Amino acid sequence: MTDQGKPISASRVTISQMMGPQDTNGYGNVHGGVIMKLADEAGALASMRHAQAPTVTVSVDSMTFMEPIYVGNFVQFNAELTYVGRTSMEVRVEVVKENPVTGERRISNTAYIVYVALDGDGHPKSVPPLAYETDEEKRRAQLAEERQAFRKQQRSQEKQLK
């Protein structure tokens, strides 16, 4: 950890899995819920590594399905932090499908998932700041800050409606 915080690279996670018949519908397409579950697991691991504490999912801002994933595809879930607040962390999960026979790889999904770190009593716990090492990380952080401001605005509006 640097004086400015922990680098994104310190908590980056990749999990991989071959998609089998148990993961698919009658057409051979992998269920979206299977992809969402694995994306959440990868994001949770990245957030736990950063916080060095248990984390829970707070929200999924988006899960964009750009390409179908089929039975027999090898799928990678690449997760890295993009933003850190006091107790919350936004994680970007990129889902890459690969045809293991042809070697063709394509991004099929991207998700932004927010987690909160918990202390031993299950209460929100402060997390270390992020140290940005590249221009791309800084650009993603700026976009993440905009998404976080939008989330706060949405929560405020929801509270007013109650």
mmCIF file with all atom_site columns, N, CA and C in Angstrom, residues 58-123:
data_model
loop_
_atom_site.group_PDB
_atom_site.id
_atom_site.type_symbol
_atom_site.label_atom_id
_atom_site.label_alt_id
_atom_site.label_comp_id
_atom_site.label_asym_id
_atom_site.label_entity_id
_atom_site.label_seq_id
_atom_site.pdbx_PDB_ins_code
_atom_site.Cartn_x
_atom_site.Cartn_y
_atom_site.Cartn_z
_atom_site.occupancy
_atom_site.B_iso_or_equiv
_atom_site.pdbx_formal_charge
_atom_site.auth_seq_id
_atom_site.auth_comp_id
_atom_site.auth_asym_id
_atom_site.auth_atom_id
_atom_site.pdbx_PDB_model_num
ATOM 1   N N  . VAL A 1 58  ? -24.208 -4.198  -2.703  1.00 0.00 ? 58  VAL A N  1
ATOM 2   C CA . VAL A 1 58  ? -25.187 -3.144  -2.442  1.00 0.00 ? 58  VAL A CA 1
ATOM 3   C C  . VAL A 1 58  ? -26.054 -2.900  -3.671  1.00 0.00 ? 58  VAL A C  1
ATOM 4   N N  . SER A 1 59  ? -25.412 -2.836  -4.835  1.00 0.00 ? 59  SER A N  1
ATOM 5   C CA . SER A 1 59  ? -26.177 -2.588  -6.050  1.00 0.00 ? 59  SER A CA 1
ATOM 6   C C  . SER A 1 59  ? -25.416 -3.078  -7.273  1.00 0.00 ? 59  SER A C  1
ATOM 7   N N  . VAL A 1 60  ? -26.193 -3.355  -8.298  1.00 0.00 ? 60  VAL A N  1
ATOM 8   C CA . VAL A 1 60  ? -25.637 -3.642  -9.616  1.00 0.00 ? 60  VAL A CA 1
ATOM 9   C C  . VAL A 1 60  ? -26.164 -2.535  -10.506 1.00 0.00 ? 60  VAL A C  1
ATOM 10  N N  . ASP A 1 61  ? -25.268 -1.629  -10.900 1.00 0.00 ? 61  ASP A N  1
ATOM 11  C CA . ASP A 1 61  ? -25.701 -0.498  -11.720 1.00 0.00 ? 61  ASP A CA 1
ATOM 12  C C  . ASP A 1 61  ? -26.132 -0.952  -13.097 1.00 0.00 ? 61  ASP A C  1
ATOM 13  N N  . SER A 1 62  ? -25.343 -1.832  -13.675 1.00 0.00 ? 62  SER A N  1
ATOM 14  C CA . SER A 1 62  ? -25.686 -2.300  -15.004 1.00 0.00 ? 62  SER A CA 1
ATOM 15  C C  . SER A 1 62  ? -25.040 -3.643  -15.244 1.00 0.00 ? 62  SER A C  1
ATOM 16  N N  . MET A 1 63  ? -25.708 -4.413  -16.063 1.00 0.00 ? 63  MET A N  1
ATOM 17  C CA . MET A 1 63  ? -25.165 -5.687  -16.537 1.00 0.00 ? 63  MET A CA 1
ATOM 18  C C  . MET A 1 63  ? -25.568 -5.732  -18.001 1.00 0.00 ? 63  MET A C  1
ATOM 19  N N  . THR A 1 64  ? -24.690 -5.303  -18.851 1.00 0.00 ? 64  THR A N  1
ATOM 20  C CA . THR A 1 64  ? -24.990 -5.200  -20.273 1.00 0.00 ? 64  THR A CA 1
ATOM 21  C C  . THR A 1 64  ? -24.561 -6.477  -20.981 1.00 0.00 ? 64  THR A C  1
ATOM 22  N N  . PHE A 1 65  ? -25.531 -7.167  -21.582 1.00 0.00 ? 65  PHE A N  1
ATOM 23  C CA . PHE A 1 65  ? -25.255 -8.394  -22.333 1.00 0.00 ? 65  PHE A CA 1
ATOM 24  C C  . PHE A 1 65  ? -25.082 -8.012  -23.794 1.00 0.00 ? 65  PHE A C  1
ATOM 25  N N  . MET A 1 66  ? -23.838 -8.035  -24.268 1.00 0.00 ? 66  MET A N  1
ATOM 26  C CA . MET A 1 66  ? -23.549 -7.614  -25.644 1.00 0.00 ? 66  MET A CA 1
ATOM 27  C C  . MET A 1 66  ? -23.427 -8.797  -26.598 1.00 0.00 ? 66  MET A C  1
ATOM 28  N N  . GLU A 1 67  ? -23.059 -9.956  -26.086 1.00 0.00 ? 67  GLU A N  1
ATOM 29  C CA . GLU A 1 67  ? -22.852 -11.156 -26.892 1.00 0.00 ? 67  GLU A CA 1
ATOM 30  C C  . GLU A 1 67  ? -23.398 -12.349 -26.121 1.00 0.00 ? 67  GLU A C  1
ATOM 31  N N  . PRO A 1 68  ? -24.056 -13.286 -26.799 1.00 0.00 ? 68  PRO A N  1
ATOM 32  C CA . PRO A 1 68  ? -24.488 -14.501 -26.091 1.00 0.00 ? 68  PRO A CA 1
ATOM 33  C C  . PRO A 1 68  ? -23.283 -15.377 -25.748 1.00 0.00 ? 68  PRO A C  1
ATOM 34  N N  . ILE A 1 69  ? -23.435 -16.139 -24.698 1.00 0.00 ? 69  ILE A N  1
ATOM 35  C CA . ILE A 1 69  ? -22.431 -17.123 -24.297 1.00 0.00 ? 69  ILE A CA 1
ATOM 36  C C  . ILE A 1 69  ? -23.083 -18.486 -24.467 1.00 0.00 ? 69  ILE A C  1
ATOM 37  N N  . TYR A 1 70  ? -22.353 -19.424 -25.054 1.00 0.00 ? 70  TYR A N  1
ATOM 38  C CA . TYR A 1 70  ? -22.910 -20.725 -25.384 1.00 0.00 ? 70  TYR A CA 1
ATOM 39  C C  . TYR A 1 70  ? -22.282 -21.844 -24.564 1.00 0.00 ? 70  TYR A C  1
ATOM 40  N N  . VAL A 1 71  ? -23.011 -22.954 -24.497 1.00 0.00 ? 71  VAL A N  1
ATOM 41  C CA . VAL A 1 71  ? -22.459 -24.151 -23.867 1.00 0.00 ? 71  VAL A CA 1
ATOM 42  C C  . VAL A 1 71  ? -21.133 -24.469 -24.556 1.00 0.00 ? 71  VAL A C  1
ATOM 43  N N  . GLY A 1 72  ? -20.128 -24.810 -23.767 1.00 0.00 ? 72  GLY A N  1
ATOM 44  C CA . GLY A 1 72  ? -18.800 -25.099 -24.304 1.00 0.00 ? 72  GLY A CA 1
ATOM 45  C C  . GLY A 1 72  ? -17.871 -23.907 -24.337 1.00 0.00 ? 72  GLY A C  1
ATOM 46  N N  . ASN A 1 73  ? -18.406 -22.676 -24.139 1.00 0.00 ? 73  ASN A N  1
ATOM 47  C CA . ASN A 1 73  ? -17.530 -21.506 -24.085 1.00 0.00 ? 73  ASN A CA 1
ATOM 48  C C  . ASN A 1 73  ? -16.771 -21.496 -22.756 1.00 0.00 ? 73  ASN A C  1
ATOM 49  N N  . PHE A 1 74  ? -15.532 -21.054 -22.825 1.00 0.00 ? 74  PHE A N  1
ATOM 50  C CA . PHE A 1 74  ? -14.709 -20.805 -21.651 1.00 0.00 ? 74  PHE A CA 1
ATOM 51  C C  . PHE A 1 74  ? -14.897 -19.326 -21.329 1.00 0.00 ? 74  PHE A C  1
ATOM 52  N N  . VAL A 1 75  ? -15.233 -19.000 -20.093 1.00 0.00 ? 75  VAL A N  1
ATOM 53  C CA . VAL A 1 75  ? -15.572 -17.623 -19.747 1.00 0.00 ? 75  VAL A CA 1
ATOM 54  C C  . VAL A 1 75  ? -14.668 -17.129 -18.623 1.00 0.00 ? 75  VAL A C  1
ATOM 55  N N  . GLN A 1 76  ? -14.133 -15.911 -18.802 1.00 0.00 ? 76  GLN A N  1
ATOM 56  C CA . GLN A 1 76  ? -13.315 -15.251 -17.787 1.00 0.00 ? 76  GLN A CA 1
ATOM 57  C C  . GLN A 1 76  ? -14.072 -14.046 -17.248 1.00 0.00 ? 76  GLN A C  1
ATOM 58  N N  . PHE A 1 77  ? -14.001 -13.867 -15.942 1.00 0.00 ? 77  PHE A N  1
ATOM 59  C CA . PHE A 1 77  ? -14.593 -12.725 -15.251 1.00 0.00 ? 77  PHE A CA 1
ATOM 60  C C  . PHE A 1 77  ? -13.442 -11.931 -14.652 1.00 0.00 ? 77  PHE A C  1
ATOM 61  N N  . ASN A 1 78  ? -13.140 -10.777 -15.250 1.00 0.00 ? 78  ASN A N  1
ATOM 62  C CA . ASN A 1 78  ? -12.025 -9.930  -14.828 1.00 0.00 ? 78  ASN A CA 1
ATOM 63  C C  . ASN A 1 78  ? -12.580 -8.767  -14.007 1.00 0.00 ? 78  ASN A C  1
ATOM 64  N N  . ALA A 1 79  ? -12.229 -8.731  -12.722 1.00 0.00 ? 79  ALA A N  1
ATOM 65  C CA . ALA A 1 79  ? -12.784 -7.725  -11.820 1.00 0.00 ? 79  ALA A CA 1
ATOM 66  C C  . ALA A 1 79  ? -11.687 -6.825  -11.279 1.00 0.00 ? 79  ALA A C  1
ATOM 67  N N  . GLU A 1 80  ? -11.985 -5.502  -11.255 1.00 0.00 ? 80  GLU A N  1
ATOM 68  C CA . GLU A 1 80  ? -11.068 -4.547  -10.645 1.00 0.00 ? 80  GLU A CA 1
ATOM 69  C C  . GLU A 1 80  ? -11.847 -3.354  -10.116 1.00 0.00 ? 80  GLU A C  1
ATOM 70  N N  . LEU A 1 81  ? -11.317 -2.779  -9.049  1.00 0.00 ? 81  LEU A N  1
ATOM 71  C CA . LEU A 1 81  ? -11.962 -1.614  -8.469  1.00 0.00 ? 81  LEU A CA 1
ATOM 72  C C  . LEU A 1 81  ? -11.805 -0.404  -9.390  1.00 0.00 ? 81  LEU A C  1
ATOM 73  N N  . THR A 1 82  ? -12.845 0.431   -9.395  1.00 0.00 ? 82  THR A N  1
ATOM 74  C CA . THR A 1 82  ? -12.794 1.673   -10.158 1.00 0.00 ? 82  THR A CA 1
ATOM 75  C C  . THR A 1 82  ? -12.978 2.887   -9.260  1.00 0.00 ? 82  THR A C  1
ATOM 76  N N  . TYR A 1 83  ? -13.578 2.669   -8.088  1.00 0.00 ? 83  TYR A N  1
ATOM 77  C CA . TYR A 1 83  ? -13.895 3.789   -7.190  1.00 0.00 ? 83  TYR A CA 1
ATOM 78  C C  . TYR A 1 83  ? -13.962 3.261   -5.767  1.00 0.00 ? 83  TYR A C  1
ATOM 79  N N  . VAL A 1 84  ? -13.521 4.085   -4.830  1.00 0.00 ? 84  VAL A N  1
ATOM 80  C CA . VAL A 1 84  ? -13.641 3.768   -3.414  1.00 0.00 ? 84  VAL A CA 1
ATOM 81  C C  . VAL A 1 84  ? -14.172 4.993   -2.686  1.00 0.00 ? 84  VAL A C  1
ATOM 82  N N  . GLY A 1 85  ? -15.208 4.781   -1.889  1.00 0.00 ? 85  GLY A N  1
ATOM 83  C CA . GLY A 1 85  ? -15.723 5.820   -0.999  1.00 0.00 ? 85  GLY A CA 1
ATOM 84  C C  . GLY A 1 85  ? -15.203 5.548   0.408   1.00 0.00 ? 85  GLY A C  1
ATOM 85  N N  . ARG A 1 86  ? -15.963 5.956   1.404   1.00 0.00 ? 86  ARG A N  1
ATOM 86  C CA . ARG A 1 86  ? -15.537 5.713   2.785   1.00 0.00 ? 86  ARG A CA 1
ATOM 87  C C  . ARG A 1 86  ? -15.649 4.231   3.139   1.00 0.00 ? 86  ARG A C  1
ATOM 88  N N  . THR A 1 87  ? -16.794 3.607   2.816   1.00 0.00 ? 87  THR A N  1
ATOM 89  C CA . THR A 1 87  ? -17.010 2.187   3.112   1.00 0.00 ? 87  THR A CA 1
ATOM 90  C C  . THR A 1 87  ? -17.388 1.386   1.866   1.00 0.00 ? 87  THR A C  1
ATOM 91  N N  . SER A 1 88  ? -17.679 2.080   0.780   1.00 0.00 ? 88  SER A N  1
ATOM 92  C CA . SER A 1 88  ? -18.145 1.394   -0.426  1.00 0.00 ? 88  SER A CA 1
ATOM 93  C C  . SER A 1 88  ? -17.074 1.360   -1.510  1.00 0.00 ? 88  SER A C  1
ATOM 94  N N  . MET A 1 89  ? -17.238 0.406   -2.401  1.00 0.00 ? 89  MET A N  1
ATOM 95  C CA . MET A 1 89  ? -16.296 0.216   -3.508  1.00 0.00 ? 89  MET A CA 1
ATOM 96  C C  . MET A 1 89  ? -17.091 -0.146  -4.757  1.00 0.00 ? 89  MET A C  1
ATOM 97  N N  . GLU A 1 90  ? -16.756 0.491   -5.879  1.00 0.00 ? 90  GLU A N  1
ATOM 98  C CA . GLU A 1 90  ? -17.337 0.089   -7.153  1.00 0.00 ? 90  GLU A CA 1
ATOM 99  C C  . GLU A 1 90  ? -16.332 -0.812  -7.854  1.00 0.00 ? 90  GLU A C  1
ATOM 100 N N  . VAL A 1 91  ? -16.833 -1.927  -8.388  1.00 0.00 ? 91  VAL A N  1
ATOM 101 C CA . VAL A 1 91  ? -15.991 -2.876  -9.100  1.00 0.00 ? 91  VAL A CA 1
ATOM 102 C C  . VAL A 1 91  ? -16.530 -3.035  -10.518 1.00 0.00 ? 91  VAL A C  1
ATOM 103 N N  . ARG A 1 92  ? -15.632 -2.946  -11.483 1.00 0.00 ? 92  ARG A N  1
ATOM 104 C CA . ARG A 1 92  ? -15.964 -3.206  -12.885 1.00 0.00 ? 92  ARG A CA 1
ATOM 105 C C  . ARG A 1 92  ? -15.618 -4.659  -13.164 1.00 0.00 ? 92  ARG A C  1
ATOM 106 N N  . VAL A 1 93  ? -16.608 -5.394  -13.691 1.00 0.00 ? 93  VAL A N  1
ATOM 107 C CA . VAL A 1 93  ? -16.376 -6.789  -14.058 1.00 0.00 ? 93  VAL A CA 1
ATOM 108 C C  . VAL A 1 93  ? -16.583 -6.918  -15.561 1.00 0.00 ? 93  VAL A C  1
ATOM 109 N N  . GLU A 1 94  ? -15.526 -7.327  -16.228 1.00 0.00 ? 94  GLU A N  1
ATOM 110 C CA . GLU A 1 94  ? -15.588 -7.554  -17.674 1.00 0.00 ? 94  GLU A CA 1
ATOM 111 C C  . GLU A 1 94  ? -15.647 -9.066  -17.893 1.00 0.00 ? 94  GLU A C  1
ATOM 112 N N  . VAL A 1 95  ? -16.641 -9.486  -18.678 1.00 0.00 ? 95  VAL A N  1
ATOM 113 C CA . VAL A 1 95  ? -16.836 -10.906 -18.951 1.00 0.00 ? 95  VAL A CA 1
ATOM 114 C C  . VAL A 1 95  ? -16.368 -11.179 -20.380 1.00 0.00 ? 95  VAL A C  1
ATOM 115 N N  . VAL A 1 96  ? -15.415 -12.090 -20.512 1.00 0.00 ? 96  VAL A N  1
ATOM 116 C CA . VAL A 1 96  ? -14.846 -12.425 -21.815 1.00 0.00 ? 96  VAL A CA 1
ATOM 117 C C  . VAL A 1 96  ? -15.147 -13.893 -22.109 1.00 0.00 ? 96  VAL A C  1
ATOM 118 N N  . LYS A 1 97  ? -15.800 -14.122 -23.253 1.00 0.00 ? 97  LYS A N  1
ATOM 119 C CA . LYS A 1 97  ? -16.071 -15.503 -23.659 1.00 0.00 ? 97  LYS A CA 1
ATOM 120 C C  . LYS A 1 97  ? -15.020 -15.932 -24.674 1.00 0.00 ? 97  LYS A C  1
ATOM 121 N N  . GLU A 1 98  ? -14.697 -17.207 -24.624 1.00 0.00 ? 98  GLU A N  1
ATOM 122 C CA . GLU A 1 98  ? -13.729 -17.745 -25.566 1.00 0.00 ? 98  GLU A CA 1
ATOM 123 C C  . GLU A 1 98  ? -14.229 -19.066 -26.119 1.00 0.00 ? 98  GLU A C  1
ATOM 124 N N  . ASN A 1 99  ? -14.105 -19.230 -27.413 1.00 0.00 ? 99  ASN A N  1
ATOM 125 C CA . ASN A 1 99  ? -14.335 -20.521 -28.029 1.00 0.00 ? 99  ASN A CA 1
ATOM 126 C C  . ASN A 1 99  ? -13.012 -21.261 -27.909 1.00 0.00 ? 99  ASN A C  1
ATOM 127 N N  . PRO A 1 100 ? -12.936 -22.314 -27.079 1.00 0.00 ? 100 PRO A N  1
ATOM 128 C CA . PRO A 1 100 ? -11.644 -22.962 -26.857 1.00 0.00 ? 100 PRO A CA 1
ATOM 129 C C  . PRO A 1 100 ? -11.117 -23.717 -28.072 1.00 0.00 ? 100 PRO A C  1
ATOM 130 N N  . VAL A 1 101 ? -11.977 -23.988 -29.046 1.00 0.00 ? 101 VAL A N  1
ATOM 131 C CA . VAL A 1 101 ? -11.533 -24.685 -30.246 1.00 0.00 ? 101 VAL A CA 1
ATOM 132 C C  . VAL A 1 101 ? -10.878 -23.714 -31.227 1.00 0.00 ? 101 VAL A C  1
ATOM 133 N N  . THR A 1 102 ? -11.520 -22.565 -31.448 1.00 0.00 ? 102 THR A N  1
ATOM 134 C CA . THR A 1 102 ? -10.991 -21.597 -32.422 1.00 0.00 ? 102 THR A CA 1
ATOM 135 C C  . THR A 1 102 ? -10.081 -20.559 -31.787 1.00 0.00 ? 102 THR A C  1
ATOM 136 N N  . GLY A 1 103 ? -10.200 -20.375 -30.464 1.00 0.00 ? 103 GLY A N  1
ATOM 137 C CA . GLY A 1 103 ? -9.428  -19.354 -29.770 1.00 0.00 ? 103 GLY A CA 1
ATOM 138 C C  . GLY A 1 103 ? -10.032 -17.967 -29.860 1.00 0.00 ? 103 GLY A C  1
ATOM 139 N N  . GLU A 1 104 ? -11.167 -17.835 -30.553 1.00 0.00 ? 104 GLU A N  1
ATOM 140 C CA . GLU A 1 104 ? -11.811 -16.513 -30.665 1.00 0.00 ? 104 GLU A CA 1
ATOM 141 C C  . GLU A 1 104 ? -12.280 -16.053 -29.285 1.00 0.00 ? 104 GLU A C  1
ATOM 142 N N  . ARG A 1 105 ? -11.932 -14.807 -28.950 1.00 0.00 ? 105 ARG A N  1
ATOM 143 C CA . ARG A 1 105 ? -12.307 -14.202 -27.664 1.00 0.00 ? 105 ARG A CA 1
ATOM 144 C C  . ARG A 1 105 ? -13.084 -12.925 -27.930 1.00 0.00 ? 105 ARG A C  1
ATOM 145 N N  . ARG A 1 106 ? -14.158 -12.743 -27.169 1.00 0.00 ? 106 ARG A N  1
ATOM 146 C CA . ARG A 1 106 ? -14.957 -11.522 -27.306 1.00 0.00 ? 106 ARG A CA 1
ATOM 147 C C  . ARG A 1 106 ? -15.495 -11.125 -25.938 1.00 0.00 ? 106 ARG A C  1
ATOM 148 N N  . ILE A 1 107 ? -15.572 -9.808  -25.724 1.00 0.00 ? 107 ILE A N  1
ATOM 149 C CA . ILE A 1 107 ? -16.217 -9.313  -24.498 1.00 0.00 ? 107 ILE A CA 1
ATOM 150 C C  . ILE A 1 107 ? -17.713 -9.526  -24.667 1.00 0.00 ? 107 ILE A C  1
ATOM 151 N N  . SER A 1 108 ? -18.318 -10.200 -23.697 1.00 0.00 ? 108 SER A N  1
ATOM 152 C CA . SER A 1 108 ? -19.754 -10.447 -23.792 1.00 0.00 ? 108 SER A CA 1
ATOM 153 C C  . SER A 1 108 ? -20.551 -9.573  -22.832 1.00 0.00 ? 108 SER A C  1
ATOM 154 N N  . ASN A 1 109 ? -19.959 -9.193  -21.732 1.00 0.00 ? 109 ASN A N  1
ATOM 155 C CA . ASN A 1 109 ? -20.671 -8.416  -20.727 1.00 0.00 ? 109 ASN A CA 1
ATOM 156 C C  . ASN A 1 109 ? -19.710 -7.482  -20.012 1.00 0.00 ? 109 ASN A C  1
ATOM 157 N N  . THR A 1 110 ? -20.285 -6.408  -19.493 1.00 0.00 ? 110 THR A N  1
ATOM 158 C CA . THR A 1 110 ? -19.583 -5.541  -18.554 1.00 0.00 ? 110 THR A CA 1
ATOM 159 C C  . THR A 1 110 ? -20.579 -5.185  -17.462 1.00 0.00 ? 110 THR A C  1
ATOM 160 N N  . ALA A 1 111 ? -20.123 -5.229  -16.224 1.00 0.00 ? 111 ALA A N  1
ATOM 161 C CA . ALA A 1 111 ? -20.996 -4.902  -15.099 1.00 0.00 ? 111 ALA A CA 1
ATOM 162 C C  . ALA A 1 111 ? -20.273 -3.959  -14.142 1.00 0.00 ? 111 ALA A C  1
ATOM 163 N N  . TYR A 1 112 ? -21.059 -3.089  -13.491 1.00 0.00 ? 112 TYR A N  1
ATOM 164 C CA . TYR A 1 112 ? -20.554 -2.235  -12.422 1.00 0.00 ? 112 TYR A CA 1
ATOM 165 C C  . TYR A 1 112 ? -21.339 -2.590  -11.174 1.00 0.00 ? 112 TYR A C  1
ATOM 166 N N  . ILE A 1 113 ? -20.624 -3.089  -10.161 1.00 0.00 ? 113 ILE A N  1
ATOM 167 C CA . ILE A 1 113 ? -21.251 -3.602  -8.949  1.00 0.00 ? 113 ILE A CA 1
ATOM 168 C C  . ILE A 1 113 ? -20.645 -2.874  -7.746  1.00 0.00 ? 113 ILE A C  1
ATOM 169 N N  . VAL A 1 114 ? -21.499 -2.488  -6.812  1.00 0.00 ? 114 VAL A N  1
ATOM 170 C CA . VAL A 1 114 ? -21.049 -1.761  -5.625  1.00 0.00 ? 114 VAL A CA 1
ATOM 171 C C  . VAL A 1 114 ? -21.129 -2.684  -4.408  1.00 0.00 ? 114 VAL A C  1
ATOM 172 N N  . TYR A 1 115 ? -20.069 -2.666  -3.617  1.00 0.00 ? 115 TYR A N  1
ATOM 173 C CA . TYR A 1 115 ? -19.953 -3.471  -2.401  1.00 0.00 ? 115 TYR A CA 1
ATOM 174 C C  . TYR A 1 115 ? -19.655 -2.559  -1.219  1.00 0.00 ? 115 TYR A C  1
ATOM 175 N N  . VAL A 1 116 ? -20.036 -3.012  -0.027  1.00 0.00 ? 116 VAL A N  1
ATOM 176 C CA . VAL A 1 116 ? -19.692 -2.318  1.215   1.00 0.00 ? 116 VAL A CA 1
ATOM 177 C C  . VAL A 1 116 ? -18.921 -3.291  2.086   1.00 0.00 ? 116 VAL A C  1
ATOM 178 N N  . ALA A 1 117 ? -17.840 -2.806  2.677   1.00 0.00 ? 117 ALA A N  1
ATOM 179 C CA . ALA A 1 117 ? -17.036 -3.608  3.597   1.00 0.00 ? 117 ALA A CA 1
ATOM 180 C C  . ALA A 1 117 ? -17.706 -3.647  4.963   1.00 0.00 ? 117 ALA A C  1
ATOM 181 N N  . LEU A 1 118 ? -17.569 -4.781  5.636   1.00 0.00 ? 118 LEU A N  1
ATOM 182 C CA . LEU A 1 118 ? -18.187 -4.958  6.955   1.00 0.00 ? 118 LEU A CA 1
ATOM 183 C C  . LEU A 1 118 ? -17.138 -5.268  8.016   1.00 0.00 ? 118 LEU A C  1
ATOM 184 N N  . ASP A 1 119 ? -17.383 -4.745  9.228   1.00 0.00 ? 119 ASP A N  1
ATOM 185 C CA . ASP A 1 119 ? -16.517 -5.080  10.347  1.00 0.00 ? 119 ASP A CA 1
ATOM 186 C C  . ASP A 1 119 ? -17.014 -6.379  10.985  1.00 0.00 ? 119 ASP A C  1
ATOM 187 N N  . GLY A 1 120 ? -16.417 -6.776  12.083  1.00 0.00 ? 120 GLY A N  1
ATOM 188 C CA . GLY A 1 120 ? -16.767 -8.027  12.757  1.00 0.00 ? 120 GLY A CA 1
ATOM 189 C C  . GLY A 1 120 ? -18.181 -8.084  13.280  1.00 0.00 ? 120 GLY A C  1
ATOM 190 N N  . ASP A 1 121 ? -18.823 -6.917  13.460  1.00 0.00 ? 121 ASP A N  1
ATOM 191 C CA . ASP A 1 121 ? -20.198 -6.870  13.948  1.00 0.00 ? 121 ASP A CA 1
ATOM 192 C C  . ASP A 1 121 ? -21.210 -6.705  12.820  1.00 0.00 ? 121 ASP A C  1
ATOM 193 N N  . GLY A 1 122 ? -20.732 -6.714  11.580  1.00 0.00 ? 122 GLY A N  1
ATOM 194 C CA . GLY A 1 122 ? -21.630 -6.573  10.442  1.00 0.00 ? 122 GLY A CA 1
ATOM 195 C C  . GLY A 1 122 ? -21.991 -5.137  10.102  1.00 0.00 ? 122 GLY A C  1
ATOM 196 N N  . HIS A 1 123 ? -21.224 -4.188  10.627  1.00 0.00 ? 123 HIS A N  1
ATOM 197 C CA . HIS A 1 123 ? -21.457 -2.769  10.342  1.00 0.00 ? 123 HIS A CA 1
ATOM 198 C C  . HIS A 1 123 ? -20.477 -2.294  9.271   1.00 0.00 ? 123 HIS A C  1
#
